[in-house]
PDB file of C-alpha atoms and ligand atoms in Angstrom:
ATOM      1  CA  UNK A 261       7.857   8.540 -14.767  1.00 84.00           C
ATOM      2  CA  UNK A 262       4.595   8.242 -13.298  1.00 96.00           C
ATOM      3  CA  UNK A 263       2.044  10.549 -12.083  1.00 98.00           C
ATOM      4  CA  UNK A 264       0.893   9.926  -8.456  1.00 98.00           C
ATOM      5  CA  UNK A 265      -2.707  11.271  -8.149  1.00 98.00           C
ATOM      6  CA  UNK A 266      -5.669  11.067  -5.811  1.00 98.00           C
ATOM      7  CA  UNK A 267      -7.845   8.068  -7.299  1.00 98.00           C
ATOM      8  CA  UNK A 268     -11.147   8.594  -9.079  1.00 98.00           C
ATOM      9  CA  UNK A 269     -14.261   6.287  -9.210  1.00 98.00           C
ATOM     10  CA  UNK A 270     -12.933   6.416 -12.940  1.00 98.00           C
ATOM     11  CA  UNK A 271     -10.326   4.710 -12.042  1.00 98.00           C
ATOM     12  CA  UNK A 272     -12.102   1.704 -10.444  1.00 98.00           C
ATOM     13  CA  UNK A 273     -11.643  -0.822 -13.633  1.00 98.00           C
ATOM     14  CA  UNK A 274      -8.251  -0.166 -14.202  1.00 98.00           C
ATOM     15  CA  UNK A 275      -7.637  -0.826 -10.270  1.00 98.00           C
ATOM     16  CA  UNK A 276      -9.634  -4.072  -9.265  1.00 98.00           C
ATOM     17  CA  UNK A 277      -7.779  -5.378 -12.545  1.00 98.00           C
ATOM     18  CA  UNK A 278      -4.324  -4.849 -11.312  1.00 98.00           C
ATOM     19  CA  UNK A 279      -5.742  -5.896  -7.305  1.00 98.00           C
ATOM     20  CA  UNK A 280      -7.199  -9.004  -9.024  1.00 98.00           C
ATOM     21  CA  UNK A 281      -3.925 -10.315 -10.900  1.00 98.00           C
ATOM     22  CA  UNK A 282      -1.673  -9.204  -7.628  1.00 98.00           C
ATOM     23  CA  UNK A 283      -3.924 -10.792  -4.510  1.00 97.00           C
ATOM     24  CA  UNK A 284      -5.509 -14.287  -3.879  1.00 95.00           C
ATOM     25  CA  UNK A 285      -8.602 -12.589  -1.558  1.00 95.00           C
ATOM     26  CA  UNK A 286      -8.362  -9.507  -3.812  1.00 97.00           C
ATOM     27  CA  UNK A 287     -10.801  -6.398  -2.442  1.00 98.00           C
ATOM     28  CA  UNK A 288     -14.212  -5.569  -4.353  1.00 98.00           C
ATOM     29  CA  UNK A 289     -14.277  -2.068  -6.234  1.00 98.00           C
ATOM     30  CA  UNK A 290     -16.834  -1.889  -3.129  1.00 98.00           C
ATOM     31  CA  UNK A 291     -13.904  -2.384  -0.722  1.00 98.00           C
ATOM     32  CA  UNK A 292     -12.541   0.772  -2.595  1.00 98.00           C
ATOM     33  CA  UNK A 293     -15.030   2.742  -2.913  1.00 98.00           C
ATOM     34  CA  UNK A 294     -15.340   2.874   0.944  1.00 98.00           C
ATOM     35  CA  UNK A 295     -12.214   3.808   1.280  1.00 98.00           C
ATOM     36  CA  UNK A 296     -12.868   6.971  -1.135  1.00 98.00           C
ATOM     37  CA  UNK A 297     -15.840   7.919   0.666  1.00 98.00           C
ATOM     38  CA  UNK A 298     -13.525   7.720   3.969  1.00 98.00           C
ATOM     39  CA  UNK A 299     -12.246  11.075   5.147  1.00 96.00           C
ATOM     40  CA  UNK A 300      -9.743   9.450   7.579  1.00 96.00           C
ATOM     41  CA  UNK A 301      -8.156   7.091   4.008  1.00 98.00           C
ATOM     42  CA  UNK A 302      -5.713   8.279   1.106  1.00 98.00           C
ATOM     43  CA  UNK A 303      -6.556   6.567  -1.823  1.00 98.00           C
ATOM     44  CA  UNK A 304      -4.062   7.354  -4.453  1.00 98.00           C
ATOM     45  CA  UNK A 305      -2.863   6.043  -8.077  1.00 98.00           C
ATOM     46  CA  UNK A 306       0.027   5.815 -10.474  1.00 98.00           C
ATOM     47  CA  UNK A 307      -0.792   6.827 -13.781  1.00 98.00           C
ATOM     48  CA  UNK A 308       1.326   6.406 -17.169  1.00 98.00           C
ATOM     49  CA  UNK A 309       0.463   7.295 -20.706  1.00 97.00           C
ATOM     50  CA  UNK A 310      -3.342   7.506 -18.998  1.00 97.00           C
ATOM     51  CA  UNK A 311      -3.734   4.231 -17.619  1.00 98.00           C
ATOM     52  CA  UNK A 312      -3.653   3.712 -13.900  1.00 98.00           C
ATOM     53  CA  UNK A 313      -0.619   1.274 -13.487  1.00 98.00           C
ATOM     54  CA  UNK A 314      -0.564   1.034  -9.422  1.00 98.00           C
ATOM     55  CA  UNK A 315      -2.351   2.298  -6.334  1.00 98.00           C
ATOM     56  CA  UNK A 316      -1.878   2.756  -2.673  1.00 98.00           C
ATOM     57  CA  UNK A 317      -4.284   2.833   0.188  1.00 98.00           C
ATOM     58  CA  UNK A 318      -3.556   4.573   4.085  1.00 98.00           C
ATOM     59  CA  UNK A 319      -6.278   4.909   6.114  1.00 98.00           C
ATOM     60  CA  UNK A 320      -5.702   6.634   9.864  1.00 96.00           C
ATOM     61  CA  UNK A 321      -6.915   5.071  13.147  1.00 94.00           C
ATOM     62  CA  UNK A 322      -6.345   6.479  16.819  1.00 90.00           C
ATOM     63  CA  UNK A 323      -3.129   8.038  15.742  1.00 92.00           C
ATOM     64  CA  UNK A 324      -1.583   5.239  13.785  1.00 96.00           C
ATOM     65  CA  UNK A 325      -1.460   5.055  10.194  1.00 97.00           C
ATOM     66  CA  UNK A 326      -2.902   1.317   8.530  1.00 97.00           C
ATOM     67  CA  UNK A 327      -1.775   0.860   4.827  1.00 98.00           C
ATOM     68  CA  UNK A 328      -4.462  -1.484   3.742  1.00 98.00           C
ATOM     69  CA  UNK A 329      -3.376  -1.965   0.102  1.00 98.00           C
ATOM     70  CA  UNK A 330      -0.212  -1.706  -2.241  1.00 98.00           C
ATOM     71  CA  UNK A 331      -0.173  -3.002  -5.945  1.00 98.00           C
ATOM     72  CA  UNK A 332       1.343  -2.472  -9.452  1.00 98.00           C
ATOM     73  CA  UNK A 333       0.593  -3.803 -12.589  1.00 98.00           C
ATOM     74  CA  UNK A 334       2.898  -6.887 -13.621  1.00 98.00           C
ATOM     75  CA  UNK A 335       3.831  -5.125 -16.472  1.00 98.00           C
ATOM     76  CA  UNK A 336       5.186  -2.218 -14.229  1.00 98.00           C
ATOM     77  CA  UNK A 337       6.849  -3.687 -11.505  1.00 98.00           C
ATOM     78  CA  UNK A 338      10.394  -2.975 -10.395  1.00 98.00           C
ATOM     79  CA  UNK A 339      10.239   0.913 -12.343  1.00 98.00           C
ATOM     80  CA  UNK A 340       9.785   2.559  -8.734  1.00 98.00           C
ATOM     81  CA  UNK A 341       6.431   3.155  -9.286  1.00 98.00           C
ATOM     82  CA  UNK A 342       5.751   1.085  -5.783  1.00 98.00           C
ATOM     83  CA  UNK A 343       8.484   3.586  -4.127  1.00 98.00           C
ATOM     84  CA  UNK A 344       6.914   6.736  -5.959  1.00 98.00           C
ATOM     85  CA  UNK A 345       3.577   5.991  -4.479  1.00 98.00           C
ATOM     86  CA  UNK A 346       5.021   4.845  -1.117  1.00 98.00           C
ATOM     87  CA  UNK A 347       6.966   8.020  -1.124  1.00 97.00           C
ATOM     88  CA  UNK A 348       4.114  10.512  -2.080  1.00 98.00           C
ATOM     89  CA  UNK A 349       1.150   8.895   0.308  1.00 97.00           C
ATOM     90  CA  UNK A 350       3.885   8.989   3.929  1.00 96.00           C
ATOM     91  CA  UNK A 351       4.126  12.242   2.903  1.00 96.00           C
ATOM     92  CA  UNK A 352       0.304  13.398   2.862  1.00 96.00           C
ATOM     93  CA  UNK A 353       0.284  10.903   6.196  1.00 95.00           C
ATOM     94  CA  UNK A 354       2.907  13.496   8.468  1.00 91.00           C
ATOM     95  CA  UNK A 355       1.032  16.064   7.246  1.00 90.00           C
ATOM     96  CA  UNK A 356      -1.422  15.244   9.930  1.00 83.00           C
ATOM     97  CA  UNK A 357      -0.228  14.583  13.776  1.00 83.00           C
ATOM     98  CA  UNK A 358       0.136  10.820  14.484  1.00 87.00           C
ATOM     99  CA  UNK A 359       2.570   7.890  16.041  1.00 92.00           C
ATOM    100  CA  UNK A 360       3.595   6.271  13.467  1.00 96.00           C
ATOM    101  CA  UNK A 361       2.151   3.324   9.986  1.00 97.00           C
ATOM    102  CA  UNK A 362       1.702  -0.302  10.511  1.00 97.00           C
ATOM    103  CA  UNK A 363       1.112  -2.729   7.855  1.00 98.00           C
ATOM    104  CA  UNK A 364       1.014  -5.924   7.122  1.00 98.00           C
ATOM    105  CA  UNK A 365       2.586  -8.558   4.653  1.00 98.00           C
ATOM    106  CA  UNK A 366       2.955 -11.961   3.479  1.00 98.00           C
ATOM    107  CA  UNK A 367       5.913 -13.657   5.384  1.00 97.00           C
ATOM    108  CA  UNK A 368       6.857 -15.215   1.669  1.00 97.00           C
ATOM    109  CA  UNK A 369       6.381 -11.281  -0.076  1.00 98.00           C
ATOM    110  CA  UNK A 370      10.578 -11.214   0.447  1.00 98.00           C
ATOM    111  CA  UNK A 371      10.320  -8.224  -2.644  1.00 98.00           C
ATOM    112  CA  UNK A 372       7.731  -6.576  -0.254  1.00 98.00           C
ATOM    113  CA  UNK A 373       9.530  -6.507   2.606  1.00 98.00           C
ATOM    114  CA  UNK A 374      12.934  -5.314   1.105  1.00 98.00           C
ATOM    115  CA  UNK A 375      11.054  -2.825  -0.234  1.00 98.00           C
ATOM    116  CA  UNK A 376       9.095  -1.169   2.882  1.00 98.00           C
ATOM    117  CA  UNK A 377      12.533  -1.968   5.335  1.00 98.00           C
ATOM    118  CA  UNK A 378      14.490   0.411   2.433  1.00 98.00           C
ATOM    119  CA  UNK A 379      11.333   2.925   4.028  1.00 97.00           C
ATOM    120  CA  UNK A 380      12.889   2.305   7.211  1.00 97.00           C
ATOM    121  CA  UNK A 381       9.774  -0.016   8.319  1.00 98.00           C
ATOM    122  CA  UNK A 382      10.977  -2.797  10.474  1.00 98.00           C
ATOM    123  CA  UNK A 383       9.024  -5.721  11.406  1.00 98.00           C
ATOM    124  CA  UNK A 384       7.480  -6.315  15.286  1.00 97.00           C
ATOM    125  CA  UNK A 385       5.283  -9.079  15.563  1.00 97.00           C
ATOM    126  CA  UNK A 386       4.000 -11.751  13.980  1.00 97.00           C
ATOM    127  CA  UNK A 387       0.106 -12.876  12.707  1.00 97.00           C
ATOM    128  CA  UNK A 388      -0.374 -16.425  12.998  1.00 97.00           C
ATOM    129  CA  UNK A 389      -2.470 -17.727   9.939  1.00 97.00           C
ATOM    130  CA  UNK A 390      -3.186 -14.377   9.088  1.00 96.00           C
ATOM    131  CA  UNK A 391      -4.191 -15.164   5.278  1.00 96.00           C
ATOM    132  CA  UNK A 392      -7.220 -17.191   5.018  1.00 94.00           C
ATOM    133  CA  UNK A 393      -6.435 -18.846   1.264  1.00 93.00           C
ATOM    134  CA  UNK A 394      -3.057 -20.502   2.329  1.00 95.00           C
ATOM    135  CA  UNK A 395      -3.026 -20.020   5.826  1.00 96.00           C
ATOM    136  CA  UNK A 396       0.288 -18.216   5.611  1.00 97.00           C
ATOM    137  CA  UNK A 397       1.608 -15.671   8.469  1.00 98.00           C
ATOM    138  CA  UNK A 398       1.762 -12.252   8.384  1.00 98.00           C
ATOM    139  CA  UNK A 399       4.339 -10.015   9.488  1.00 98.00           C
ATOM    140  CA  UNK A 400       3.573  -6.385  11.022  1.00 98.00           C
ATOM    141  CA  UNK A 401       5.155  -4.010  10.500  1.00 98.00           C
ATOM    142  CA  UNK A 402       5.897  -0.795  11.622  1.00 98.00           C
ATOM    143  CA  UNK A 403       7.720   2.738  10.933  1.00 97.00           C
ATOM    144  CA  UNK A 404       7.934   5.265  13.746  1.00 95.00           C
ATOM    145  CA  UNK A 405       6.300   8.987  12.750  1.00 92.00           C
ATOM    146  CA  UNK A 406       9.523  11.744  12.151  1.00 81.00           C
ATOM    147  CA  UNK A 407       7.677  13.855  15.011  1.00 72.00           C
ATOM    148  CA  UNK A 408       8.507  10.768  17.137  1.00 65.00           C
ATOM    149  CA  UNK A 409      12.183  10.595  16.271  1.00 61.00           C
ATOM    150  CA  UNK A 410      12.497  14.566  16.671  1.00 53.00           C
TER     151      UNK A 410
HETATM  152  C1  LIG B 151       5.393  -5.285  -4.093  1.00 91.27           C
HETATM  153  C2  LIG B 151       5.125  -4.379  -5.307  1.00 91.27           C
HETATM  154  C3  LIG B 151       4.037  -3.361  -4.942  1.00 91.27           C
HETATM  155  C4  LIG B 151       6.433  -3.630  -5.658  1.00 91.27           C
HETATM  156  O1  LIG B 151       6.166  -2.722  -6.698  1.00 91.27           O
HETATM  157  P1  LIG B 151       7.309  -2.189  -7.678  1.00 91.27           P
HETATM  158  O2  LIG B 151       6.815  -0.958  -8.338  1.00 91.27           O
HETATM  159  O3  LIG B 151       7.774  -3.285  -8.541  1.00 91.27           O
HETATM  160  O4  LIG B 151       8.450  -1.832  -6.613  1.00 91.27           O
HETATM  161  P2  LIG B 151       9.707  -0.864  -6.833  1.00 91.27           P
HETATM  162  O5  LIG B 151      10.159  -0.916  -8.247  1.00 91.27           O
HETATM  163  O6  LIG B 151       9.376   0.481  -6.294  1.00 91.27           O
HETATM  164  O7  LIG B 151      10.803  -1.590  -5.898  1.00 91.27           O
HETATM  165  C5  LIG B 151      11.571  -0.877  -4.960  1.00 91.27           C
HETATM  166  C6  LIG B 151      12.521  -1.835  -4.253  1.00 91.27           C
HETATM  167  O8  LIG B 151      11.774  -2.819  -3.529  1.00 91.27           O
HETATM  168  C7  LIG B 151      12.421  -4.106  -3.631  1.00 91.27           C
HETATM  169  N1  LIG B 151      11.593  -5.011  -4.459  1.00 91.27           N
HETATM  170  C8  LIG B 151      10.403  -4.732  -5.033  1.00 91.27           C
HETATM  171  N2  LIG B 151       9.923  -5.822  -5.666  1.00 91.27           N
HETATM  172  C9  LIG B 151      10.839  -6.800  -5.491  1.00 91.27           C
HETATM  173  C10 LIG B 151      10.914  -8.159  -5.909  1.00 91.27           C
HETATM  174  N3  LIG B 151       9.962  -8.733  -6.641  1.00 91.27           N
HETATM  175  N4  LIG B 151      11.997  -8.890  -5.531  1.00 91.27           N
HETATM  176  C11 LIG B 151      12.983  -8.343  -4.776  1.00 91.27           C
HETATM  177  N5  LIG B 151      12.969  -7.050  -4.360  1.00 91.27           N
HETATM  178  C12 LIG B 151      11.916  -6.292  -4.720  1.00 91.27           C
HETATM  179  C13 LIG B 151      13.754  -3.844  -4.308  1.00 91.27           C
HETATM  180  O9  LIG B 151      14.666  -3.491  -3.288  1.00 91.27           O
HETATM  181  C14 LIG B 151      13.408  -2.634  -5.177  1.00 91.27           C
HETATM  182  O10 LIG B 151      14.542  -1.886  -5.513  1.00 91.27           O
HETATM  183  P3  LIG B 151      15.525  -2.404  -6.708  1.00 91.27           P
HETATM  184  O11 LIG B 151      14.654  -2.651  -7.917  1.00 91.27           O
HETATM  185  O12 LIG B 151      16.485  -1.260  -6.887  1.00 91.27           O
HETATM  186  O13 LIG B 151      16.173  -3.680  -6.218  1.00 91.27           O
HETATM  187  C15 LIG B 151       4.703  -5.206  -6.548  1.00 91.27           C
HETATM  188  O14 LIG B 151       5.611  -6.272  -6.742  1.00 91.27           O
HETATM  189  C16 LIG B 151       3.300  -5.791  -6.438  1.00 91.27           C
HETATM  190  O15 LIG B 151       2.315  -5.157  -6.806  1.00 91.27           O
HETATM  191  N6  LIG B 151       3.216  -7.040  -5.919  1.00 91.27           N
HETATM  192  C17 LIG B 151       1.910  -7.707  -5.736  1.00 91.27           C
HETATM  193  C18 LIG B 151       1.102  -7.057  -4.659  1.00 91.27           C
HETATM  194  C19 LIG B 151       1.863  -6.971  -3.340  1.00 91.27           C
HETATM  195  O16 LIG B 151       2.558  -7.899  -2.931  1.00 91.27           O
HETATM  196  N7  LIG B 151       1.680  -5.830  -2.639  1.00 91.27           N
HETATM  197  C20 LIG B 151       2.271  -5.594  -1.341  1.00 91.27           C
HETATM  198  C21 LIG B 151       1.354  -6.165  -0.322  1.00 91.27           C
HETATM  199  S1  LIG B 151       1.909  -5.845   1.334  1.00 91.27           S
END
């Protein structure tokens, strides 16, 4: 079981590792940082036996939601520790009013997008040549806000 916490500048190493070995055009640890310093983003992290082991990133614009960034360590994956985080950071999101999240993903990321449709995301549009190393599409998706489906 993991911890979900808010993520430190301690934590930096441990996370541009993981986004590194996960992403072709991984971010800097300035690209995070930013997002720390961001009042409007929730940075958090997975931790286990005190290393961080995953991270998630939502950062809110005009009422909607963007999560920027999702990883887990190789050696982690398919423990929940994705889900956990998922779970724990749309929950700090509907604490605050808003329309819904959006996100984006690799057409090929089929893991990915099982997971975030099990979230009850579905997908509504399509980025042409989204990804800039392969030229690869993206998918949007989206997930309607529970105040919305009240
Ligand atoms: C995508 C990623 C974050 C998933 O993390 P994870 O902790 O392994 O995910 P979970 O264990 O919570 O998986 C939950 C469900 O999602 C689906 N899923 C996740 N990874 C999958 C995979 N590789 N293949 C098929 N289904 C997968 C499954 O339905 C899984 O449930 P199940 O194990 O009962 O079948 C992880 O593989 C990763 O870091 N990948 C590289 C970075 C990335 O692609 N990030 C997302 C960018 S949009």
């Amino acid at each position: 079981m993991a911890i979900i916490r808010p993520m430190r500048l301690a934590d930096l190493k441990e996370v541009v590792k993981i986004e590194e070995a996960s992403f072709p055009r991984p971010w800097s640890a300035n690209a995070f940082i930013t997002q720390m310093a961001n009042d409007a983003s929730i940075c958090l992290v997975a931790e286990v036996d005190g290393h961080v082991v995953g991270y998630t990133i939502a950062t809110q614009y005009v009422e909607v939601w963007h999560l920027l960034d999702l990883a887990v360590h190789e050696d982690y994956r398919r423990r929940y520790i994705a889900t956990e985080l998922l779970e724990q950071i749309l929950e700090l999101c509907g604490q605050e009013a808003h329309r819904g999240y959006t996100l984006e993903v690799r057409k090929s990321n089929r893991g990915a997008i099982k997971m975030y449709e099990g979230f009850g995301f579905i997908c509504t549009g399509l980025r042409k040549a989204y990804y800039s190393d392969n030229g690869e599409d993206a998918l949007i998706m989206w997930k309607d806000s529970e105040d919305m489906l009240a």
